[in-house]
Structures are given as C-alpha cells and as structure tokens.
JSON list of C-alpha atoms in Angstrom, two decimals:
[
{"chain": "A", "resi": 1, "resn": "UNK", "atom": "CA", "xyz": [4.85, -2.29, -13.11]},
{"chain": "A", "resi": 2, "resn": "UNK", "atom": "CA", "xyz": [4.43, 0.98, -15.15]},
{"chain": "A", "resi": 3, "resn": "UNK", "atom": "CA", "xyz": [7.96, 1.82, -16.33]},
{"chain": "A", "resi": 4, "resn": "UNK", "atom": "CA", "xyz": [6.53, 5.84, -15.49]},
{"chain": "A", "resi": 5, "resn": "UNK", "atom": "CA", "xyz": [6.23, 4.65, -11.84]},
{"chain": "A", "resi": 6, "resn": "UNK", "atom": "CA", "xyz": [8.47, 6.80, -10.07]},
{"chain": "A", "resi": 7, "resn": "UNK", "atom": "CA", "xyz": [9.67, 8.13, -6.09]},
{"chain": "A", "resi": 8, "resn": "UNK", "atom": "CA", "xyz": [11.47, 10.59, -4.76]},
{"chain": "A", "resi": 9, "resn": "UNK", "atom": "CA", "xyz": [11.31, 10.20, -1.14]},
{"chain": "A", "resi": 10, "resn": "UNK", "atom": "CA", "xyz": [13.38, 13.00, 1.93]},
{"chain": "A", "resi": 11, "resn": "UNK", "atom": "CA", "xyz": [14.60, 10.78, 5.26]},
{"chain": "A", "resi": 12, "resn": "UNK", "atom": "CA", "xyz": [15.70, 12.72, 8.29]},
{"chain": "A", "resi": 13, "resn": "UNK", "atom": "CA", "xyz": [15.78, 16.87, 7.71]},
{"chain": "A", "resi": 14, "resn": "UNK", "atom": "CA", "xyz": [15.37, 16.48, 4.31]},
{"chain": "A", "resi": 15, "resn": "UNK", "atom": "CA", "xyz": [18.80, 16.37, 3.66]},
{"chain": "A", "resi": 16, "resn": "UNK", "atom": "CA", "xyz": [18.94, 12.71, 2.73]},
{"chain": "A", "resi": 17, "resn": "UNK", "atom": "CA", "xyz": [16.74, 11.47, -0.90]},
{"chain": "A", "resi": 18, "resn": "UNK", "atom": "CA", "xyz": [16.74, 8.74, -3.16]},
{"chain": "A", "resi": 19, "resn": "UNK", "atom": "CA", "xyz": [15.02, 8.78, -6.07]},
{"chain": "A", "resi": 20, "resn": "UNK", "atom": "CA", "xyz": [13.74, 6.31, -8.38]},
{"chain": "A", "resi": 21, "resn": "UNK", "atom": "CA", "xyz": [11.82, 3.28, -9.98]},
{"chain": "A", "resi": 22, "resn": "UNK", "atom": "CA", "xyz": [8.36, 2.21, -7.27]},
{"chain": "A", "resi": 23, "resn": "UNK", "atom": "CA", "xyz": [8.23, -1.97, -7.96]},
{"chain": "A", "resi": 24, "resn": "UNK", "atom": "CA", "xyz": [7.42, -4.88, -6.49]},
{"chain": "A", "resi": 25, "resn": "UNK", "atom": "CA", "xyz": [9.46, -7.95, -5.53]},
{"chain": "A", "resi": 26, "resn": "UNK", "atom": "CA", "xyz": [9.07, -11.47, -3.69]},
{"chain": "A", "resi": 27, "resn": "UNK", "atom": "CA", "xyz": [11.12, -10.73, 0.21]},
{"chain": "A", "resi": 28, "resn": "UNK", "atom": "CA", "xyz": [12.73, -14.15, 1.10]},
{"chain": "A", "resi": 29, "resn": "UNK", "atom": "CA", "xyz": [13.50, -13.66, 5.06]},
{"chain": "A", "resi": 30, "resn": "UNK", "atom": "CA", "xyz": [14.11, -16.68, 7.42]},
{"chain": "A", "resi": 31, "resn": "UNK", "atom": "CA", "xyz": [12.28, -18.37, 10.46]},
{"chain": "A", "resi": 32, "resn": "UNK", "atom": "CA", "xyz": [13.88, -19.03, 13.62]},
{"chain": "A", "resi": 33, "resn": "UNK", "atom": "CA", "xyz": [14.41, -22.24, 12.52]},
{"chain": "A", "resi": 34, "resn": "UNK", "atom": "CA", "xyz": [16.42, -20.88, 9.75]},
{"chain": "A", "resi": 35, "resn": "UNK", "atom": "CA", "xyz": [13.53, -22.20, 7.10]},
{"chain": "A", "resi": 36, "resn": "UNK", "atom": "CA", "xyz": [13.25, -20.00, 4.44]},
{"chain": "A", "resi": 37, "resn": "UNK", "atom": "CA", "xyz": [10.13, -18.16, 3.25]},
{"chain": "A", "resi": 38, "resn": "UNK", "atom": "CA", "xyz": [8.77, -16.17, 1.01]},
{"chain": "A", "resi": 39, "resn": "UNK", "atom": "CA", "xyz": [6.53, -12.66, 1.00]},
{"chain": "A", "resi": 40, "resn": "UNK", "atom": "CA", "xyz": [5.20, -11.81, -2.08]},
{"chain": "A", "resi": 41, "resn": "UNK", "atom": "CA", "xyz": [4.37, -8.80, -3.18]},
{"chain": "A", "resi": 42, "resn": "UNK", "atom": "CA", "xyz": [6.28, -6.47, -1.25]},
{"chain": "A", "resi": 43, "resn": "UNK", "atom": "CA", "xyz": [6.94, -2.75, -2.71]},
{"chain": "A", "resi": 44, "resn": "UNK", "atom": "CA", "xyz": [10.45, -1.22, -2.90]},
{"chain": "A", "resi": 45, "resn": "UNK", "atom": "CA", "xyz": [12.01, 1.32, -4.45]},
{"chain": "A", "resi": 46, "resn": "UNK", "atom": "CA", "xyz": [14.91, 1.20, -6.56]},
{"chain": "A", "resi": 47, "resn": "UNK", "atom": "CA", "xyz": [17.03, 3.98, -6.60]},
{"chain": "A", "resi": 48, "resn": "UNK", "atom": "CA", "xyz": [18.96, 5.21, -9.37]},
{"chain": "A", "resi": 49, "resn": "UNK", "atom": "CA", "xyz": [20.22, 8.72, -7.57]},
{"chain": "A", "resi": 50, "resn": "UNK", "atom": "CA", "xyz": [20.53, 9.35, -3.94]},
{"chain": "A", "resi": 51, "resn": "UNK", "atom": "CA", "xyz": [21.91, 12.32, -1.60]},
{"chain": "A", "resi": 52, "resn": "UNK", "atom": "CA", "xyz": [23.42, 12.51, 1.20]},
{"chain": "A", "resi": 53, "resn": "UNK", "atom": "CA", "xyz": [26.50, 10.72, 2.84]},
{"chain": "A", "resi": 54, "resn": "UNK", "atom": "CA", "xyz": [25.02, 8.16, 4.85]},
{"chain": "A", "resi": 55, "resn": "UNK", "atom": "CA", "xyz": [23.85, 6.35, 1.50]},
{"chain": "A", "resi": 56, "resn": "UNK", "atom": "CA", "xyz": [27.97, 6.15, 1.52]},
{"chain": "A", "resi": 57, "resn": "UNK", "atom": "CA", "xyz": [28.85, 2.09, 1.00]},
{"chain": "A", "resi": 58, "resn": "UNK", "atom": "CA", "xyz": [25.16, 0.79, 1.51]},
{"chain": "A", "resi": 59, "resn": "UNK", "atom": "CA", "xyz": [23.57, -1.73, -0.21]},
{"chain": "A", "resi": 60, "resn": "UNK", "atom": "CA", "xyz": [20.01, 0.14, 0.44]},
{"chain": "A", "resi": 61, "resn": "UNK", "atom": "CA", "xyz": [18.13, 1.42, 3.87]},
{"chain": "A", "resi": 62, "resn": "UNK", "atom": "CA", "xyz": [14.41, -0.77, 5.21]},
{"chain": "A", "resi": 63, "resn": "UNK", "atom": "CA", "xyz": [11.77, 1.58, 6.02]},
{"chain": "A", "resi": 64, "resn": "UNK", "atom": "CA", "xyz": [10.83, 0.38, 9.47]},
{"chain": "A", "resi": 65, "resn": "UNK", "atom": "CA", "xyz": [9.32, 3.47, 10.17]},
{"chain": "A", "resi": 66, "resn": "UNK", "atom": "CA", "xyz": [5.33, 3.78, 10.21]},
{"chain": "A", "resi": 67, "resn": "UNK", "atom": "CA", "xyz": [4.32, 4.99, 7.07]},
{"chain": "A", "resi": 68, "resn": "UNK", "atom": "CA", "xyz": [2.14, 3.11, 4.31]},
{"chain": "A", "resi": 69, "resn": "UNK", "atom": "CA", "xyz": [5.01, 1.99, 2.76]},
{"chain": "A", "resi": 70, "resn": "UNK", "atom": "CA", "xyz": [7.92, 1.00, 5.07]},
{"chain": "A", "resi": 71, "resn": "UNK", "atom": "CA", "xyz": [8.63, -2.91, 4.99]},
{"chain": "A", "resi": 72, "resn": "UNK", "atom": "CA", "xyz": [6.51, -3.25, 8.31]},
{"chain": "A", "resi": 73, "resn": "UNK", "atom": "CA", "xyz": [3.52, -1.90, 7.91]},
{"chain": "A", "resi": 74, "resn": "UNK", "atom": "CA", "xyz": [3.64, -4.37, 4.92]},
{"chain": "A", "resi": 75, "resn": "UNK", "atom": "CA", "xyz": [4.16, -6.44, 6.88]},
{"chain": "A", "resi": 76, "resn": "UNK", "atom": "CA", "xyz": [2.27, -6.58, 8.35]},
{"chain": "A", "resi": 77, "resn": "UNK", "atom": "CA", "xyz": [-0.69, -9.06, 10.25]},
{"chain": "A", "resi": 78, "resn": "UNK", "atom": "CA", "xyz": [2.00, -11.13, 8.96]},
{"chain": "A", "resi": 79, "resn": "UNK", "atom": "CA", "xyz": [3.88, -10.99, 11.73]},
{"chain": "A", "resi": 80, "resn": "UNK", "atom": "CA", "xyz": [1.21, -8.80, 14.17]},
{"chain": "A", "resi": 81, "resn": "UNK", "atom": "CA", "xyz": [3.29, -5.56, 13.23]},
{"chain": "A", "resi": 82, "resn": "UNK", "atom": "CA", "xyz": [5.85, -6.19, 15.90]},
{"chain": "A", "resi": 83, "resn": "UNK", "atom": "CA", "xyz": [10.24, -5.95, 15.09]},
{"chain": "A", "resi": 84, "resn": "UNK", "atom": "CA", "xyz": [13.12, -5.81, 17.33]},
{"chain": "A", "resi": 85, "resn": "UNK", "atom": "CA", "xyz": [16.47, -5.25, 16.66]},
{"chain": "A", "resi": 86, "resn": "UNK", "atom": "CA", "xyz": [18.84, -5.40, 18.81]},
{"chain": "A", "resi": 87, "resn": "UNK", "atom": "CA", "xyz": [22.41, -3.09, 18.56]},
{"chain": "A", "resi": 88, "resn": "UNK", "atom": "CA", "xyz": [26.20, -4.78, 18.74]},
{"chain": "A", "resi": 89, "resn": "UNK", "atom": "CA", "xyz": [28.32, -2.51, 20.93]},
{"chain": "A", "resi": 90, "resn": "UNK", "atom": "CA", "xyz": [30.54, -0.74, 17.50]},
{"chain": "A", "resi": 91, "resn": "UNK", "atom": "CA", "xyz": [33.91, -1.75, 19.68]},
{"chain": "A", "resi": 92, "resn": "UNK", "atom": "CA", "xyz": [32.02, -4.69, 19.07]},
{"chain": "A", "resi": 93, "resn": "UNK", "atom": "CA", "xyz": [33.93, -8.62, 17.15]},
{"chain": "A", "resi": 94, "resn": "UNK", "atom": "CA", "xyz": [30.35, -9.40, 16.32]},
{"chain": "A", "resi": 95, "resn": "UNK", "atom": "CA", "xyz": [29.70, -8.58, 12.48]},
{"chain": "A", "resi": 96, "resn": "UNK", "atom": "CA", "xyz": [26.09, -8.23, 12.65]},
{"chain": "A", "resi": 97, "resn": "UNK", "atom": "CA", "xyz": [23.40, -7.22, 14.97]},
{"chain": "A", "resi": 98, "resn": "UNK", "atom": "CA", "xyz": [19.82, -9.73, 15.02]},
{"chain": "A", "resi": 99, "resn": "UNK", "atom": "CA", "xyz": [16.29, -7.77, 13.68]},
{"chain": "A", "resi": 100, "resn": "UNK", "atom": "CA", "xyz": [13.42, -9.91, 13.85]},
{"chain": "A", "resi": 101, "resn": "UNK", "atom": "CA", "xyz": [10.50, -9.98, 13.07]},
{"chain": "A", "resi": 102, "resn": "UNK", "atom": "CA", "xyz": [6.88, -11.90, 14.91]},
{"chain": "A", "resi": 103, "resn": "UNK", "atom": "CA", "xyz": [6.28, -13.59, 18.03]},
{"chain": "A", "resi": 104, "resn": "UNK", "atom": "CA", "xyz": [10.26, -13.71, 17.76]},
{"chain": "A", "resi": 105, "resn": "UNK", "atom": "CA", "xyz": [11.07, -10.36, 18.21]},
{"chain": "A", "resi": 106, "resn": "UNK", "atom": "CA", "xyz": [10.28, -9.92, 22.07]},
{"chain": "A", "resi": 107, "resn": "UNK", "atom": "CA", "xyz": [12.16, -9.31, 24.88]},
{"chain": "A", "resi": 108, "resn": "UNK", "atom": "CA", "xyz": [12.73, -11.30, 27.99]},
{"chain": "A", "resi": 109, "resn": "UNK", "atom": "CA", "xyz": [12.31, -8.74, 30.74]},
{"chain": "A", "resi": 110, "resn": "UNK", "atom": "CA", "xyz": [11.03, -6.08, 28.78]},
{"chain": "A", "resi": 111, "resn": "UNK", "atom": "CA", "xyz": [10.15, -3.08, 30.07]},
{"chain": "A", "resi": 112, "resn": "UNK", "atom": "CA", "xyz": [7.32, -0.98, 28.04]},
{"chain": "A", "resi": 113, "resn": "UNK", "atom": "CA", "xyz": [6.23, 3.06, 26.92]},
{"chain": "A", "resi": 114, "resn": "UNK", "atom": "CA", "xyz": [4.01, 4.09, 24.37]},
{"chain": "A", "resi": 115, "resn": "UNK", "atom": "CA", "xyz": [4.54, 5.02, 21.61]},
{"chain": "A", "resi": 116, "resn": "UNK", "atom": "CA", "xyz": [3.07, 8.74, 20.76]},
{"chain": "A", "resi": 117, "resn": "UNK", "atom": "CA", "xyz": [1.08, 9.37, 16.84]},
{"chain": "A", "resi": 118, "resn": "UNK", "atom": "CA", "xyz": [1.71, 11.88, 15.02]},
{"chain": "A", "resi": 119, "resn": "UNK", "atom": "CA", "xyz": [-1.01, 12.55, 12.84]},
{"chain": "A", "resi": 120, "resn": "UNK", "atom": "CA", "xyz": [1.28, 14.96, 10.26]},
{"chain": "A", "resi": 121, "resn": "UNK", "atom": "CA", "xyz": [4.49, 12.85, 10.17]},
{"chain": "A", "resi": 122, "resn": "UNK", "atom": "CA", "xyz": [3.62, 8.93, 10.93]},
{"chain": "A", "resi": 123, "resn": "UNK", "atom": "CA", "xyz": [6.93, 7.58, 9.78]},
{"chain": "A", "resi": 124, "resn": "UNK", "atom": "CA", "xyz": [8.22, 8.40, 13.26]},
{"chain": "A", "resi": 125, "resn": "UNK", "atom": "CA", "xyz": [8.24, 6.86, 16.81]},
{"chain": "A", "resi": 126, "resn": "UNK", "atom": "CA", "xyz": [6.75, 9.71, 19.09]},
{"chain": "A", "resi": 127, "resn": "UNK", "atom": "CA", "xyz": [8.00, 9.14, 23.50]},
{"chain": "A", "resi": 128, "resn": "UNK", "atom": "CA", "xyz": [6.97, 10.61, 25.88]},
{"chain": "A", "resi": 129, "resn": "UNK", "atom": "CA", "xyz": [10.46, 11.52, 28.79]},
{"chain": "A", "resi": 130, "resn": "UNK", "atom": "CA", "xyz": [9.08, 12.29, 32.09]},
{"chain": "A", "resi": 131, "resn": "UNK", "atom": "CA", "xyz": [12.58, 13.23, 33.06]},
{"chain": "A", "resi": 132, "resn": "UNK", "atom": "CA", "xyz": [16.20, 11.93, 32.89]},
{"chain": "A", "resi": 133, "resn": "UNK", "atom": "CA", "xyz": [18.72, 11.20, 35.96]},
{"chain": "A", "resi": 134, "resn": "UNK", "atom": "CA", "xyz": [22.08, 11.45, 36.00]},
{"chain": "A", "resi": 135, "resn": "UNK", "atom": "CA", "xyz": [23.69, 8.93, 38.04]},
{"chain": "A", "resi": 136, "resn": "UNK", "atom": "CA", "xyz": [21.27, 9.44, 41.29]},
{"chain": "A", "resi": 137, "resn": "UNK", "atom": "CA", "xyz": [20.20, 13.07, 40.30]},
{"chain": "A", "resi": 138, "resn": "UNK", "atom": "CA", "xyz": [17.63, 14.39, 38.08]},
{"chain": "A", "resi": 139, "resn": "UNK", "atom": "CA", "xyz": [17.90, 16.56, 36.31]},
{"chain": "A", "resi": 140, "resn": "UNK", "atom": "CA", "xyz": [18.45, 20.09, 36.71]},
{"chain": "A", "resi": 141, "resn": "UNK", "atom": "CA", "xyz": [22.04, 18.84, 36.82]},
{"chain": "A", "resi": 142, "resn": "UNK", "atom": "CA", "xyz": [24.28, 19.97, 39.95]},
{"chain": "A", "resi": 143, "resn": "UNK", "atom": "CA", "xyz": [27.52, 20.79, 39.15]},
{"chain": "A", "resi": 144, "resn": "UNK", "atom": "CA", "xyz": [30.02, 18.16, 39.64]},
{"chain": "A", "resi": 145, "resn": "UNK", "atom": "CA", "xyz": [28.31, 15.95, 37.73]},
{"chain": "A", "resi": 146, "resn": "UNK", "atom": "CA", "xyz": [30.66, 15.07, 34.55]},
{"chain": "A", "resi": 147, "resn": "UNK", "atom": "CA", "xyz": [33.33, 15.38, 36.71]},
{"chain": "A", "resi": 148, "resn": "UNK", "atom": "CA", "xyz": [35.96, 13.20, 35.45]},
{"chain": "A", "resi": 149, "resn": "UNK", "atom": "CA", "xyz": [36.72, 10.84, 38.63]},
{"chain": "A", "resi": 150, "resn": "UNK", "atom": "CA", "xyz": [38.73, 7.73, 37.56]},
{"chain": "A", "resi": 151, "resn": "UNK", "atom": "CA", "xyz": [36.72, 5.40, 36.15]},
{"chain": "A", "resi": 152, "resn": "UNK", "atom": "CA", "xyz": [33.33, 6.18, 37.47]},
{"chain": "A", "resi": 153, "resn": "UNK", "atom": "CA", "xyz": [31.80, 7.28, 34.35]},
{"chain": "A", "resi": 154, "resn": "UNK", "atom": "CA", "xyz": [27.45, 8.43, 35.51]},
{"chain": "A", "resi": 155, "resn": "UNK", "atom": "CA", "xyz": [25.19, 6.45, 33.70]},
{"chain": "A", "resi": 156, "resn": "UNK", "atom": "CA", "xyz": [21.71, 8.57, 32.80]},
{"chain": "A", "resi": 157, "resn": "UNK", "atom": "CA", "xyz": [18.49, 7.19, 33.52]},
{"chain": "A", "resi": 158, "resn": "UNK", "atom": "CA", "xyz": [15.57, 8.44, 30.78]},
{"chain": "A", "resi": 159, "resn": "UNK", "atom": "CA", "xyz": [12.09, 8.40, 32.30]},
{"chain": "A", "resi": 160, "resn": "UNK", "atom": "CA", "xyz": [9.29, 7.15, 29.65]},
{"chain": "A", "resi": 161, "resn": "UNK", "atom": "CA", "xyz": [5.91, 7.40, 30.32]},
{"chain": "A", "resi": 162, "resn": "UNK", "atom": "CA", "xyz": [4.89, 4.69, 31.94]},
{"chain": "A", "resi": 163, "resn": "UNK", "atom": "CA", "xyz": [7.57, 3.58, 34.48]},
{"chain": "A", "resi": 164, "resn": "UNK", "atom": "CA", "xyz": [9.54, 2.87, 32.29]},
{"chain": "A", "resi": 165, "resn": "UNK", "atom": "CA", "xyz": [13.16, 3.74, 33.13]},
{"chain": "A", "resi": 166, "resn": "UNK", "atom": "CA", "xyz": [15.61, 2.97, 30.57]},
{"chain": "A", "resi": 167, "resn": "UNK", "atom": "CA", "xyz": [19.23, 3.38, 31.65]},
{"chain": "A", "resi": 168, "resn": "UNK", "atom": "CA", "xyz": [21.90, 3.89, 29.44]},
{"chain": "A", "resi": 169, "resn": "UNK", "atom": "CA", "xyz": [25.74, 2.99, 30.37]},
{"chain": "A", "resi": 170, "resn": "UNK", "atom": "CA", "xyz": [28.26, 6.14, 31.15]},
{"chain": "A", "resi": 171, "resn": "UNK", "atom": "CA", "xyz": [29.90, 4.05, 28.23]},
{"chain": "A", "resi": 172, "resn": "UNK", "atom": "CA", "xyz": [27.75, 4.95, 25.68]},
{"chain": "A", "resi": 173, "resn": "UNK", "atom": "CA", "xyz": [27.10, 8.74, 26.53]},
{"chain": "A", "resi": 174, "resn": "UNK", "atom": "CA", "xyz": [30.38, 9.65, 27.09]},
{"chain": "A", "resi": 175, "resn": "UNK", "atom": "CA", "xyz": [34.33, 10.08, 26.65]},
{"chain": "A", "resi": 176, "resn": "UNK", "atom": "CA", "xyz": [37.71, 11.03, 27.06]},
{"chain": "A", "resi": 177, "resn": "UNK", "atom": "CA", "xyz": [39.33, 13.50, 25.09]},
{"chain": "A", "resi": 178, "resn": "UNK", "atom": "CA", "xyz": [42.94, 12.08, 24.29]},
{"chain": "A", "resi": 179, "resn": "UNK", "atom": "CA", "xyz": [45.73, 13.76, 26.42]},
{"chain": "A", "resi": 180, "resn": "UNK", "atom": "CA", "xyz": [43.40, 15.06, 28.90]},
{"chain": "A", "resi": 181, "resn": "UNK", "atom": "CA", "xyz": [41.67, 14.72, 32.20]},
{"chain": "A", "resi": 182, "resn": "UNK", "atom": "CA", "xyz": [37.85, 15.19, 30.50]},
{"chain": "A", "resi": 183, "resn": "UNK", "atom": "CA", "xyz": [34.88, 13.72, 30.15]},
{"chain": "A", "resi": 184, "resn": "UNK", "atom": "CA", "xyz": [33.30, 15.46, 27.42]},
{"chain": "A", "resi": 185, "resn": "UNK", "atom": "CA", "xyz": [28.74, 14.04, 26.86]},
{"chain": "A", "resi": 186, "resn": "UNK", "atom": "CA", "xyz": [28.32, 12.45, 23.50]},
{"chain": "A", "resi": 187, "resn": "UNK", "atom": "CA", "xyz": [25.13, 14.44, 21.52]},
{"chain": "A", "resi": 188, "resn": "UNK", "atom": "CA", "xyz": [24.81, 16.41, 18.32]},
{"chain": "A", "resi": 189, "resn": "UNK", "atom": "CA", "xyz": [23.59, 19.78, 17.38]},
{"chain": "A", "resi": 190, "resn": "UNK", "atom": "CA", "xyz": [20.59, 19.05, 15.03]},
{"chain": "A", "resi": 191, "resn": "UNK", "atom": "CA", "xyz": [21.01, 22.61, 12.84]},
{"chain": "A", "resi": 192, "resn": "UNK", "atom": "CA", "xyz": [18.11, 24.79, 13.09]},
{"chain": "A", "resi": 193, "resn": "UNK", "atom": "CA", "xyz": [15.85, 22.20, 10.23]},
{"chain": "A", "resi": 194, "resn": "UNK", "atom": "CA", "xyz": [15.43, 19.92, 12.93]},
{"chain": "A", "resi": 195, "resn": "UNK", "atom": "CA", "xyz": [11.71, 21.46, 14.25]},
{"chain": "A", "resi": 196, "resn": "UNK", "atom": "CA", "xyz": [12.94, 21.09, 17.86]},
{"chain": "A", "resi": 197, "resn": "UNK", "atom": "CA", "xyz": [12.77, 17.11, 17.49]},
{"chain": "A", "resi": 198, "resn": "UNK", "atom": "CA", "xyz": [15.43, 15.54, 20.06]},
{"chain": "A", "resi": 199, "resn": "UNK", "atom": "CA", "xyz": [16.54, 12.30, 18.41]},
{"chain": "A", "resi": 200, "resn": "UNK", "atom": "CA", "xyz": [17.05, 9.26, 20.73]},
{"chain": "A", "resi": 201, "resn": "UNK", "atom": "CA", "xyz": [19.80, 7.54, 18.24]},
{"chain": "A", "resi": 202, "resn": "UNK", "atom": "CA", "xyz": [21.63, 3.97, 17.75]},
{"chain": "A", "resi": 203, "resn": "UNK", "atom": "CA", "xyz": [24.50, 4.86, 19.90]},
{"chain": "A", "resi": 204, "resn": "UNK", "atom": "CA", "xyz": [21.66, 5.23, 23.05]},
{"chain": "A", "resi": 205, "resn": "UNK", "atom": "CA", "xyz": [20.25, 2.03, 22.03]},
{"chain": "A", "resi": 206, "resn": "UNK", "atom": "CA", "xyz": [23.85, -0.32, 21.82]},
{"chain": "A", "resi": 207, "resn": "UNK", "atom": "CA", "xyz": [23.26, -3.38, 23.63]},
{"chain": "A", "resi": 208, "resn": "UNK", "atom": "CA", "xyz": [19.29, -2.68, 24.38]},
{"chain": "A", "resi": 209, "resn": "UNK", "atom": "CA", "xyz": [16.95, -5.41, 22.42]},
{"chain": "A", "resi": 210, "resn": "UNK", "atom": "CA", "xyz": [14.57, -2.60, 21.43]},
{"chain": "A", "resi": 211, "resn": "UNK", "atom": "CA", "xyz": [10.47, -4.68, 20.47]},
{"chain": "A", "resi": 212, "resn": "UNK", "atom": "CA", "xyz": [8.17, -2.18, 18.32]},
{"chain": "A", "resi": 213, "resn": "UNK", "atom": "CA", "xyz": [5.06, -3.33, 18.79]},
{"chain": "A", "resi": 214, "resn": "UNK", "atom": "CA", "xyz": [2.83, -0.94, 16.01]},
{"chain": "A", "resi": 215, "resn": "UNK", "atom": "CA", "xyz": [-0.26, -3.30, 16.62]},
{"chain": "A", "resi": 216, "resn": "UNK", "atom": "CA", "xyz": [-0.77, -1.77, 19.84]},
{"chain": "A", "resi": 217, "resn": "UNK", "atom": "CA", "xyz": [1.14, 1.49, 20.76]},
{"chain": "A", "resi": 218, "resn": "UNK", "atom": "CA", "xyz": [4.29, 0.30, 23.40]},
{"chain": "A", "resi": 219, "resn": "UNK", "atom": "CA", "xyz": [8.14, 0.16, 22.71]},
{"chain": "A", "resi": 220, "resn": "UNK", "atom": "CA", "xyz": [9.38, -2.85, 25.12]},
{"chain": "A", "resi": 221, "resn": "UNK", "atom": "CA", "xyz": [13.07, -2.93, 25.33]},
{"chain": "A", "resi": 222, "resn": "UNK", "atom": "CA", "xyz": [15.90, -4.84, 27.23]},
{"chain": "A", "resi": 223, "resn": "UNK", "atom": "CA", "xyz": [19.17, -5.18, 28.78]},
{"chain": "A", "resi": 224, "resn": "UNK", "atom": "CA", "xyz": [20.53, -7.45, 26.56]},
{"chain": "A", "resi": 225, "resn": "UNK", "atom": "CA", "xyz": [24.28, -9.09, 25.11]},
{"chain": "A", "resi": 226, "resn": "UNK", "atom": "CA", "xyz": [23.40, -8.54, 21.21]},
{"chain": "A", "resi": 227, "resn": "UNK", "atom": "CA", "xyz": [25.79, -10.46, 20.32]},
{"chain": "A", "resi": 228, "resn": "UNK", "atom": "CA", "xyz": [24.13, -13.25, 22.02]},
{"chain": "A", "resi": 229, "resn": "UNK", "atom": "CA", "xyz": [20.15, -12.57, 21.08]}
]
C-alpha cells in the first residue's frame, strides 16, 4: 500500500484519537471447533500516535461499529453480518470474554429489539427505550426506591422497543459507600460534549450474551454465565 495512505480517527466525543498508516493484512481466526482459517485483505490502522487514557495498556481497538471500515462491515456476508460478545463480570476470575462471529454468535433464549439507524453517525448503534423500571416501580422514580435495605438491591429494567425487557441486576448498577449505610447508583456524566447521547455501557452488559445482527438491524440479548459461553 502507498506509504502516504494515512488516517486519523476519533472515538466517542472525539477526545480519544488515533492516527497512523492504513494498511491491509490477512486476518486469522478460529472456528468453534478450534480449527484456524484466514481472511485476506482486511484493512486496519497501524497507529503511530494516539491520544486518550482509553488506549493505556492496550494493544489496539477492534472496530465493530456500523461504519464501512469496521471489522464486522468488512467481514460482511462471510459471517452473515453477525457478531456477539459476553462480558464476564469485573470481579470474575475468568481472564477473557468471548467474541463470536456468524452462526456461532446467536445466544439461546434471546429477546430482540430493532437497531435504529442515524445516517449522520453510522458507526453507533441506537435503540428505542420506551421506559425504565426500578424494582417493581416504573419511573418517575418513587421516593425511597434506592434506600439501602439490608442486602436488597433493586434491579433496573430497560423496556426496549419490540417488547424486549433488559434486566440489570442490582450488583451491576449500585455500590455501597465505604464505612456508611449509603447506596449509590453508578452513572457517568458525559459532559457537554456528549450531545445528549446516553450510552448503555459495558458495566450494564456484564453476564449478558449480546448479538448484533447488522443484516436485519436487530439486537438480541439473553442473561448468561459469560465465563462458560
């Protein structure tokens, strides 16, 4: 490839950036039986400059967004435009979380909701949130819902379009404050650069097997023990 084929790319709000040389290489993977196979002519960026703490201690980023240069877009029909992952909990002794492509990616007993498209930002995945429930209460959140009651920590249910309810167990959304009886809801202020976009983060996705079916514009999910997927 021509040595002057440079790239510069920003992630999220743009505060995380990488630049370098755009190149192509053969991608080696393994199927579900463990047998290796190779896919030629996969484009990737060889970074020589990166900004942002998110790159600290990493070897690189696998792009799985909806843009044309993402890995899933390049693989396309070879994997039926499908991929899934299952994130083990932060406190798990398992060292890795599985990333699956194609027919092996489908979770068992999954619920599904449509993936919405945004023509101006085609790399992000958007879902329709029709309501949020905390415990058995539908927001507007009643007084006392988040009170600490021994070990009873409320679940949070996100009601997505198509009747797909996503239940987040309390231990993945709340934490007790050290040396106190306070219980805090874990959330992040994205700041003024967020453009009012809410992110359904990886902490909320722990122990869920989540499938992105880009060909049919559907997202499916099911609770799972990710260490055994």
